[in-house]
Tab-separated table of N, CA and C in Angstrom:
chain	number	residue	atom	x	y	z
A	1	MET	N	85.476	150.015	58.243
A	1	MET	CA	86.038	148.994	58.966
A	1	MET	C	84.944	148.511	60.031
A	2	GLU	N	84.813	147.262	60.120
A	2	GLU	CA	83.833	146.528	61.001
A	2	GLU	C	84.463	146.416	62.300
A	3	ASN	N	83.616	146.761	63.447
A	3	ASN	CA	84.018	146.533	64.871
A	3	ASN	C	83.711	145.067	65.188
A	4	ARG	N	84.572	144.533	65.937
A	4	ARG	CA	84.298	143.166	66.480
A	4	ARG	C	84.065	143.273	68.057
A	5	THR	N	83.169	142.444	68.493
A	5	THR	CA	82.987	142.583	69.941
A	5	THR	C	83.256	141.220	70.672
A	6	GLY	N	83.713	141.459	71.974
A	6	GLY	CA	83.823	140.306	72.836
A	6	GLY	C	82.826	140.418	73.914
A	7	SER	N	82.986	139.643	75.041
A	7	SER	CA	81.999	139.734	76.078
A	7	SER	C	82.053	141.142	76.888
A	8	HIS	N	83.361	141.661	76.805
A	8	HIS	CA	83.410	142.968	77.510
A	8	HIS	C	84.371	143.958	76.666
A	9	SER	N	84.318	143.821	75.398
A	9	SER	CA	85.198	144.633	74.527
A	9	SER	C	84.639	144.911	73.213
A	10	ILE	N	85.092	145.964	72.521
A	10	ILE	CA	84.817	146.254	71.121
A	10	ILE	C	86.134	146.678	70.427
A	11	HIS	N	86.440	146.167	69.355
A	11	HIS	CA	87.737	146.427	68.764
A	11	HIS	C	87.631	146.300	67.281
A	12	SER	N	88.649	146.952	66.565
A	12	SER	CA	88.894	146.771	65.104
A	12	SER	C	90.381	146.789	64.897
A	13	LEU	N	91.100	145.651	65.034
A	13	LEU	CA	92.440	145.620	64.891
A	13	LEU	C	92.749	144.771	63.613
A	14	GLN	N	93.338	145.551	62.660
A	14	GLN	CA	93.685	144.975	61.373
A	14	GLN	C	95.193	145.020	61.120
A	15	VAL	N	95.684	144.033	60.515
A	15	VAL	CA	97.181	143.921	60.202
A	15	VAL	C	97.281	143.340	58.919
A	16	HIS	N	98.426	143.866	58.252
A	16	HIS	CA	98.892	143.300	56.956
A	16	HIS	C	100.185	142.406	57.234
A	17	LEU	N	100.084	141.132	56.854
A	17	LEU	CA	101.279	140.265	57.129
A	17	LEU	C	101.841	139.720	55.791
A	18	VAL	N	103.102	139.485	55.773
A	18	VAL	CA	103.833	138.932	54.541
A	18	VAL	C	104.957	138.125	55.073
A	19	TRP	N	105.092	136.998	54.439
A	19	TRP	CA	106.219	136.087	54.772
A	19	TRP	C	106.534	135.286	53.579
A	20	ILE	N	107.742	134.726	53.448
A	20	ILE	CA	108.252	134.066	52.313
A	20	ILE	C	108.629	132.562	52.671
A	21	THR	N	108.832	131.780	51.671
A	21	THR	CA	109.274	130.448	51.725
A	21	THR	C	110.809	130.555	51.946
A	22	GLU	N	111.346	129.461	52.635
A	22	GLU	CA	112.764	129.418	52.849
A	22	GLU	C	113.575	129.513	51.526
A	23	TYR	N	114.556	130.296	51.466
A	23	TYR	CA	115.346	130.479	50.184
A	23	TYR	C	114.489	130.986	49.003
A	24	ARG	N	113.396	131.611	49.246
A	24	ARG	CA	112.467	132.031	48.325
A	24	ARG	C	112.056	130.956	47.240
A	25	CYS	N	112.040	129.784	47.645
A	25	CYS	CA	111.655	128.704	46.778
A	25	CYS	C	110.261	128.927	46.170
A	26	GLN	N	110.135	128.748	44.931
A	26	GLN	CA	108.845	128.914	44.263
A	26	GLN	C	107.981	127.644	44.151
A	27	VAL	N	107.547	127.172	45.365
A	27	VAL	CA	106.927	125.888	45.559
A	27	VAL	C	105.460	125.944	45.829
A	28	LEU	N	104.822	127.208	46.047
A	28	LEU	CA	103.471	127.343	46.172
A	28	LEU	C	102.675	127.337	44.919
A	29	THR	N	102.630	126.163	44.284
A	29	THR	CA	101.950	126.016	42.992
A	29	THR	C	101.047	124.843	43.076
A	30	GLY	N	100.027	124.842	42.207
A	30	GLY	CA	99.164	123.667	42.008
A	30	GLY	C	98.503	123.200	43.344
A	31	ASP	N	98.625	121.983	43.682
A	31	ASP	CA	97.993	121.316	44.830
A	31	ASP	C	98.589	121.930	46.197
A	32	VAL	N	99.832	122.232	46.148
A	32	VAL	CA	100.478	122.813	47.397
A	32	VAL	C	99.865	124.083	47.611
A	33	GLN	N	99.608	124.884	46.567
A	33	GLN	CA	99.050	126.256	46.708
A	33	GLN	C	97.706	126.211	47.302
A	34	TYR	N	96.804	125.211	46.694
A	34	TYR	CA	95.450	125.100	47.182
A	34	TYR	C	95.464	124.670	48.652
A	35	ARG	N	96.296	123.684	49.017
A	35	ARG	CA	96.303	123.114	50.326
A	35	ARG	C	96.795	124.180	51.261
A	36	CYS	N	97.776	124.976	50.942
A	36	CYS	CA	98.256	126.104	51.748
A	36	CYS	C	97.128	127.028	52.132
A	37	ARG	N	96.397	127.421	51.059
A	37	ARG	CA	95.242	128.238	51.230
A	37	ARG	C	94.268	127.707	52.215
A	38	ASP	N	93.988	126.520	52.062
A	38	ASP	CA	92.947	125.789	52.887
A	38	ASP	C	93.473	125.777	54.423
A	39	ILE	N	94.685	125.423	54.521
A	39	ILE	CA	95.371	125.343	55.822
A	39	ILE	C	95.257	126.644	56.620
A	40	LEU	N	95.701	127.760	55.821
A	40	LEU	CA	95.594	129.085	56.502
A	40	LEU	C	94.146	129.432	56.868
A	41	ARG	N	93.219	129.108	55.902
A	41	ARG	CA	91.889	129.388	56.245
A	41	ARG	C	91.335	128.651	57.592
A	42	GLN	N	91.767	127.421	57.609
A	42	GLN	CA	91.378	126.571	58.760
A	42	GLN	C	91.942	127.222	60.033
A	43	LEU	N	93.298	127.441	59.976
A	43	LEU	CA	93.957	128.067	61.148
A	43	LEU	C	93.428	129.267	61.669
A	44	CYS	N	93.150	130.191	60.705
A	44	CYS	CA	92.542	131.545	61.056
A	44	CYS	C	91.104	131.325	61.599
A	45	ASN	N	90.375	130.477	61.121
A	45	ASN	CA	89.076	130.171	61.701
A	45	ASN	C	89.150	129.612	63.093
A	46	THR	N	90.151	128.723	63.256
A	46	THR	CA	90.429	128.161	64.633
A	46	THR	C	90.736	129.226	65.577
A	47	LEU	N	91.639	130.043	65.175
A	47	LEU	CA	92.121	131.207	66.072
A	47	LEU	C	91.231	132.406	66.143
A	48	ASP	N	90.054	132.333	65.517
A	48	ASP	CA	89.051	133.439	65.476
A	48	ASP	C	89.730	134.748	64.932
A	49	ILE	N	90.522	134.467	63.772
A	49	ILE	CA	91.016	135.555	62.919
A	49	ILE	C	90.358	135.569	61.611
A	50	ARG	N	89.903	136.798	61.313
A	50	ARG	CA	89.229	136.897	59.992
A	50	ARG	C	90.205	137.273	58.837
A	51	ILE	N	90.140	136.510	57.735
A	51	ILE	CA	90.921	136.863	56.597
A	51	ILE	C	90.112	137.856	55.826
A	52	LEU	N	90.542	139.161	55.681
A	52	LEU	CA	89.796	140.127	54.868
A	52	LEU	C	90.219	140.021	53.463
A	53	LYS	N	91.566	139.777	53.166
A	53	LYS	CA	92.033	139.708	51.868
A	53	LYS	C	93.291	138.955	52.104
A	54	GLY	N	93.662	138.243	50.984
A	54	GLY	CA	95.058	137.641	51.003
A	54	GLY	C	95.344	136.954	49.777
A	55	ALA	N	96.669	136.589	49.588
A	55	ALA	CA	97.054	135.916	48.333
A	55	ALA	C	98.131	135.019	48.770
A	56	VAL	N	98.151	133.802	47.972
A	56	VAL	CA	99.228	132.799	48.116
A	56	VAL	C	100.055	132.906	46.812
A	57	GLY	N	101.119	133.523	46.796
A	57	GLY	CA	102.035	133.579	45.597
A	57	GLY	C	102.917	132.367	45.572
A	58	LYS	N	103.748	132.254	44.536
A	58	LYS	CA	104.571	131.084	44.376
A	58	LYS	C	105.507	130.947	45.486
A	59	GLY	N	106.017	131.938	46.093
A	59	GLY	CA	107.052	131.910	47.145
A	59	GLY	C	106.771	132.857	48.261
A	60	HIS	N	105.490	133.284	48.489
A	60	HIS	CA	105.231	134.072	49.629
A	60	HIS	C	103.694	134.084	49.895
A	61	ILE	N	103.302	134.654	51.129
A	61	ILE	CA	101.976	134.750	51.578
A	61	ILE	C	101.805	136.286	51.905
A	62	ARG	N	100.609	136.806	51.582
A	62	ARG	CA	100.195	138.097	51.941
A	62	ARG	C	98.771	137.974	52.461
A	63	LEU	N	98.523	138.507	53.705
A	63	LEU	CA	97.371	138.478	54.447
A	63	LEU	C	96.984	139.817	54.967
A	64	HIS	N	95.711	140.165	54.792
A	64	HIS	CA	95.099	141.317	55.501
A	64	HIS	C	94.052	140.677	56.540
A	65	LEU	N	94.405	140.967	57.778
A	65	LEU	CA	93.554	140.147	58.759
A	65	LEU	C	92.972	141.080	59.843
A	66	SER	N	91.842	140.651	60.302
A	66	SER	CA	91.159	141.223	61.497
A	66	SER	C	91.411	140.352	62.655
A	67	CYS	N	92.264	140.895	63.675
A	67	CYS	CA	92.748	140.030	64.836
A	67	CYS	C	92.077	140.378	66.084
A	68	LEU	N	92.269	139.524	67.061
A	68	LEU	CA	91.810	139.776	68.408
A	68	LEU	C	92.725	140.469	69.173
A	69	PRO	N	92.501	141.232	70.169
A	69	PRO	CA	93.450	142.062	70.854
A	69	PRO	C	94.392	141.187	71.719
A	70	GLY	N	94.039	140.019	72.058
A	70	GLY	CA	94.931	139.202	72.954
A	70	GLY	C	96.100	138.475	72.296
A	71	ILE	N	96.086	138.485	70.988
A	71	ILE	CA	97.158	137.789	70.230
A	71	ILE	C	98.014	138.870	69.409
A	72	SER	N	99.265	138.938	69.640
A	72	SER	CA	100.091	140.003	68.905
A	72	SER	C	100.337	139.333	67.485
A	73	PRO	N	100.654	140.372	66.606
A	73	PRO	CA	100.941	139.959	65.266
A	73	PRO	C	102.108	138.962	65.126
A	74	GLY	N	103.106	139.080	65.984
A	74	GLY	CA	104.133	138.083	66.007
A	74	GLY	C	103.764	136.684	66.313
A	75	GLU	N	102.843	136.628	67.449
A	75	GLU	CA	102.325	135.378	67.785
A	75	GLU	C	101.398	134.682	66.805
A	76	THR	N	100.763	135.604	66.044
A	76	THR	CA	99.717	135.132	65.005
A	76	THR	C	100.623	134.548	63.873
A	77	VAL	N	101.657	135.165	63.396
A	77	VAL	CA	102.521	134.661	62.445
A	77	VAL	C	103.233	133.371	62.829
A	78	LYS	N	103.639	133.332	64.076
A	78	LYS	CA	104.395	132.131	64.660
A	78	LYS	C	103.355	130.875	64.493
A	79	ARG	N	102.098	131.037	64.976
A	79	ARG	CA	101.105	130.024	64.859
A	79	ARG	C	100.846	129.610	63.366
A	80	LEU	N	100.643	130.626	62.568
A	80	LEU	CA	100.210	130.270	61.083
A	80	LEU	C	101.412	129.628	60.424
A	81	LYS	N	102.584	130.069	60.583
A	81	LYS	CA	103.842	129.615	59.959
A	81	LYS	C	104.143	128.157	60.521
A	82	GLY	N	104.071	128.049	61.696
A	82	GLY	CA	104.433	126.748	62.388
A	82	GLY	C	103.482	125.603	62.007
A	83	ARG	N	102.265	125.844	62.159
A	83	ARG	CA	101.258	124.714	61.810
A	83	ARG	C	101.233	124.494	60.323
A	84	SER	N	101.191	125.529	59.477
A	84	SER	CA	101.161	125.292	58.049
A	84	SER	C	102.368	124.581	57.576
A	85	SER	N	103.518	124.949	58.006
A	85	SER	CA	104.744	124.286	57.721
A	85	SER	C	104.726	122.749	57.950
A	86	ARG	N	104.365	122.521	59.260
A	86	ARG	CA	104.276	121.134	59.612
A	86	ARG	C	103.377	120.286	58.735
A	87	LEU	N	102.106	120.778	58.495
A	87	LEU	CA	101.192	120.149	57.739
A	87	LEU	C	101.574	119.925	56.183
A	88	LEU	N	102.130	121.026	55.673
A	88	LEU	CA	102.474	120.990	54.273
A	88	LEU	C	103.673	120.004	54.052
A	89	LEU	N	104.675	119.961	54.909
A	89	LEU	CA	105.818	119.093	54.811
A	89	LEU	C	105.416	117.525	54.992
A	90	GLN	N	104.395	117.307	55.887
A	90	GLN	CA	103.844	116.037	56.163
A	90	GLN	C	103.076	115.557	54.818
A	91	GLU	N	102.285	116.399	54.262
A	91	GLU	CA	101.407	116.058	53.178
A	91	GLU	C	102.174	115.981	51.777
A	92	PHE	N	103.198	116.817	51.668
A	92	PHE	CA	103.984	116.913	50.442
A	92	PHE	C	105.484	116.737	50.850
A	93	PRO	N	105.846	115.408	50.918
A	93	PRO	CA	107.293	115.098	51.308
A	93	PRO	C	108.311	115.682	50.294
A	94	GLU	N	107.960	115.747	48.992
A	94	GLU	CA	108.862	116.216	47.980
A	94	GLU	C	109.349	117.706	48.326
A	95	LEU	N	108.571	118.396	49.119
A	95	LEU	CA	108.879	119.725	49.493
A	95	LEU	C	110.232	119.827	50.319
A	96	ARG	N	110.556	118.831	51.007
A	96	ARG	CA	111.765	118.766	51.811
A	96	ARG	C	112.967	118.803	50.927
A	97	ARG	N	112.936	118.141	49.798
A	97	ARG	CA	114.049	118.142	48.752
A	97	ARG	C	114.064	119.474	47.996
A	98	ARG	N	112.944	119.952	47.689
A	98	ARG	CA	112.949	121.278	46.879
A	98	ARG	C	113.265	122.440	47.794
A	99	CYS	N	113.052	122.402	49.062
A	99	CYS	CA	113.347	123.536	49.909
A	99	CYS	C	114.575	123.358	50.743
A	100	ARG	N	115.331	122.275	50.476
A	100	ARG	CA	116.668	121.976	51.149
A	100	ARG	C	116.574	121.826	52.661
A	101	GLY	N	115.713	121.032	53.174
A	101	GLY	CA	115.665	120.743	54.568
A	101	GLY	C	114.309	120.698	55.174
A	102	SER	N	114.327	120.816	56.459
A	102	SER	CA	113.047	120.703	57.292
A	102	SER	C	112.366	122.049	57.553
A	103	HIS	N	112.957	123.191	57.104
A	103	HIS	CA	112.284	124.530	57.196
A	103	HIS	C	111.600	124.749	55.916
A	104	PHE	N	110.296	125.110	56.085
A	104	PHE	CA	109.488	125.461	54.861
A	104	PHE	C	109.411	127.027	54.731
A	105	TRP	N	109.164	127.763	55.744
A	105	TRP	CA	109.013	129.228	55.726
A	105	TRP	C	110.347	129.901	56.101
A	106	GLY	N	110.757	131.044	55.482
A	106	GLY	CA	111.809	131.810	55.885
A	106	GLY	C	111.625	132.300	57.308
A	107	THR	N	112.738	132.714	57.790
A	107	THR	CA	112.790	133.129	59.301
A	107	THR	C	111.860	134.370	59.614
A	108	GLY	N	111.970	135.424	58.819
A	108	GLY	CA	111.302	136.690	59.085
A	108	GLY	C	109.902	136.761	58.623
A	109	TYR	N	109.329	137.893	58.801
A	109	TYR	CA	107.982	138.278	58.319
A	109	TYR	C	107.947	139.836	58.341
A	110	GLY	N	106.912	140.234	57.492
A	110	GLY	CA	106.577	141.739	57.602
A	110	GLY	C	105.302	141.903	58.198
A	111	SER	N	105.085	142.993	59.043
A	111	SER	CA	103.834	143.316	59.696
A	111	SER	C	103.507	144.819	59.714
A	112	TRP	N	102.482	145.196	59.194
A	112	TRP	CA	102.025	146.492	59.209
A	112	TRP	C	100.659	146.733	59.651
A	113	SER	N	100.509	147.794	60.584
A	113	SER	CA	99.111	148.020	61.036
A	113	SER	C	98.331	148.668	59.910
A	114	VAL	N	97.097	148.342	59.707
A	114	VAL	CA	96.339	148.789	58.600
A	114	VAL	C	95.794	150.227	59.021
A	115	GLY	N	95.870	150.604	60.256
A	115	GLY	CA	95.253	151.952	60.631
A	115	GLY	C	95.969	153.109	60.048
A	116	ASN	N	97.271	152.945	59.495
A	116	ASN	CA	97.924	154.082	58.968
A	116	ASN	C	97.648	154.356	57.515
A	117	ILE	N	96.919	153.392	56.841
A	117	ILE	CA	96.540	153.594	55.534
A	117	ILE	C	95.163	153.327	55.228
A	118	THR	N	94.613	153.826	54.206
A	118	THR	CA	93.066	153.611	53.968
A	118	THR	C	92.898	152.175	53.545
A	119	ASP	N	91.712	151.739	53.747
A	119	ASP	CA	91.332	150.382	53.356
A	119	ASP	C	91.358	150.244	51.816
A	120	GLY	N	90.867	151.350	51.107
A	120	GLY	CA	90.969	151.416	49.655
A	120	GLY	C	92.449	151.251	49.146
A	121	LEU	N	93.337	151.954	49.662
A	121	LEU	CA	94.724	151.881	49.260
A	121	LEU	C	95.309	150.479	49.415
A	122	LEU	N	94.932	149.770	50.563
A	122	LEU	CA	95.463	148.466	50.799
A	122	LEU	C	94.789	147.455	49.793
A	123	GLN	N	93.400	147.612	49.633
A	123	GLN	CA	92.825	146.742	48.600
A	123	GLN	C	93.358	146.853	47.248
A	124	ASN	N	93.749	148.064	46.789
A	124	ASN	CA	94.339	148.378	45.491
A	124	ASN	C	95.671	147.714	45.437
A	125	TYR	N	96.411	147.796	46.491
A	125	TYR	CA	97.807	147.288	46.664
A	125	TYR	C	97.625	145.598	46.363
A	126	LEU	N	96.762	144.987	47.195
A	126	LEU	CA	96.491	143.492	47.068
A	126	LEU	C	96.094	143.187	45.692
A	127	ASN	N	95.153	143.917	45.158
A	127	ASN	CA	94.611	143.632	43.781
A	127	ASN	C	95.699	143.719	42.738
A	128	ARG	N	96.699	144.624	42.895
A	128	ARG	CA	97.762	144.790	41.970
A	128	ARG	C	98.669	143.536	42.045
A	129	HIS	N	98.670	142.898	43.120
A	129	HIS	CA	99.611	141.729	43.265
A	129	HIS	C	98.822	140.421	42.886
A	130	LYS	N	97.705	140.574	42.303
A	130	LYS	CA	97.050	139.288	41.741
A	130	LYS	C	97.980	138.771	40.652
A	131	ASP	N	98.430	139.661	39.784
A	131	ASP	CA	99.376	139.192	38.759
A	131	ASP	C	100.868	139.613	39.041
A	132	SER	N	101.717	138.678	39.152
A	132	SER	CA	103.003	139.014	39.445
A	132	SER	C	103.749	139.606	38.215
A	133	PRO	N	104.909	140.205	38.315
A	133	PRO	CA	105.597	140.930	37.211
A	133	PRO	C	106.008	139.925	36.211
A	134	ASN	N	106.294	138.627	36.676
A	134	ASN	CA	106.808	137.617	35.570
A	134	ASN	C	105.607	136.920	34.877
A	135	GLY	N	104.411	137.420	34.906
A	135	GLY	CA	103.219	136.929	34.247
A	135	GLY	C	102.463	135.758	34.892
A	136	THR	N	102.904	135.230	35.921
A	136	THR	CA	102.131	134.312	36.681
A	136	THR	C	101.130	134.848	37.611
A	137	GLU	N	100.102	134.119	37.851
A	137	GLU	CA	98.968	134.617	38.692
A	137	GLU	C	99.236	134.070	40.097
A	138	ASN	N	99.024	134.986	41.140
A	138	ASN	CA	99.099	134.658	42.533
A	138	ASN	C	97.701	134.050	42.875
A	139	PHE	N	97.636	133.259	43.846
A	139	PHE	CA	96.318	132.609	44.177
A	139	PHE	C	95.762	133.439	45.260
A	140	ILE	N	94.523	134.019	45.033
A	140	ILE	CA	93.824	134.816	45.967
A	140	ILE	C	93.069	134.033	47.060
A	141	LEU	N	93.126	134.454	48.277
A	141	LEU	CA	92.476	133.631	49.415
A	141	LEU	C	91.034	133.919	49.556
A	142	GLU	N	90.491	134.843	48.961
A	142	GLU	CA	89.099	135.287	49.119
A	142	GLU	C	88.130	134.063	49.090
């Protein structure tokens, strides 16, 4: 794991985040999937968050991130979900009909500290999720 440095700090904070679309709608496909990936990359770049690994599935997001110590995982998810939802609903108005309203992402999220498991174990887990059980391919963020 790589250490990151600030003007007066050194840290290595990594987190695994997962969240779903509202009602588990399978809408992250085609252009929407590509655009979602690009939006998440841009937002993470703006927030100085490094995407170490990630995937955009049809109805969920999985991210392995290297974060700064000043932003909690909850705040990180709030920013990523809020901005991406707004942009996706503006750019793809048909999503409002398919997802039954103005909410794009589901209310909750999952957050795990990566320090409790090895990097290899996490990479194997994410790699296994490249192909979903129903035979469709998840979109990898790398």
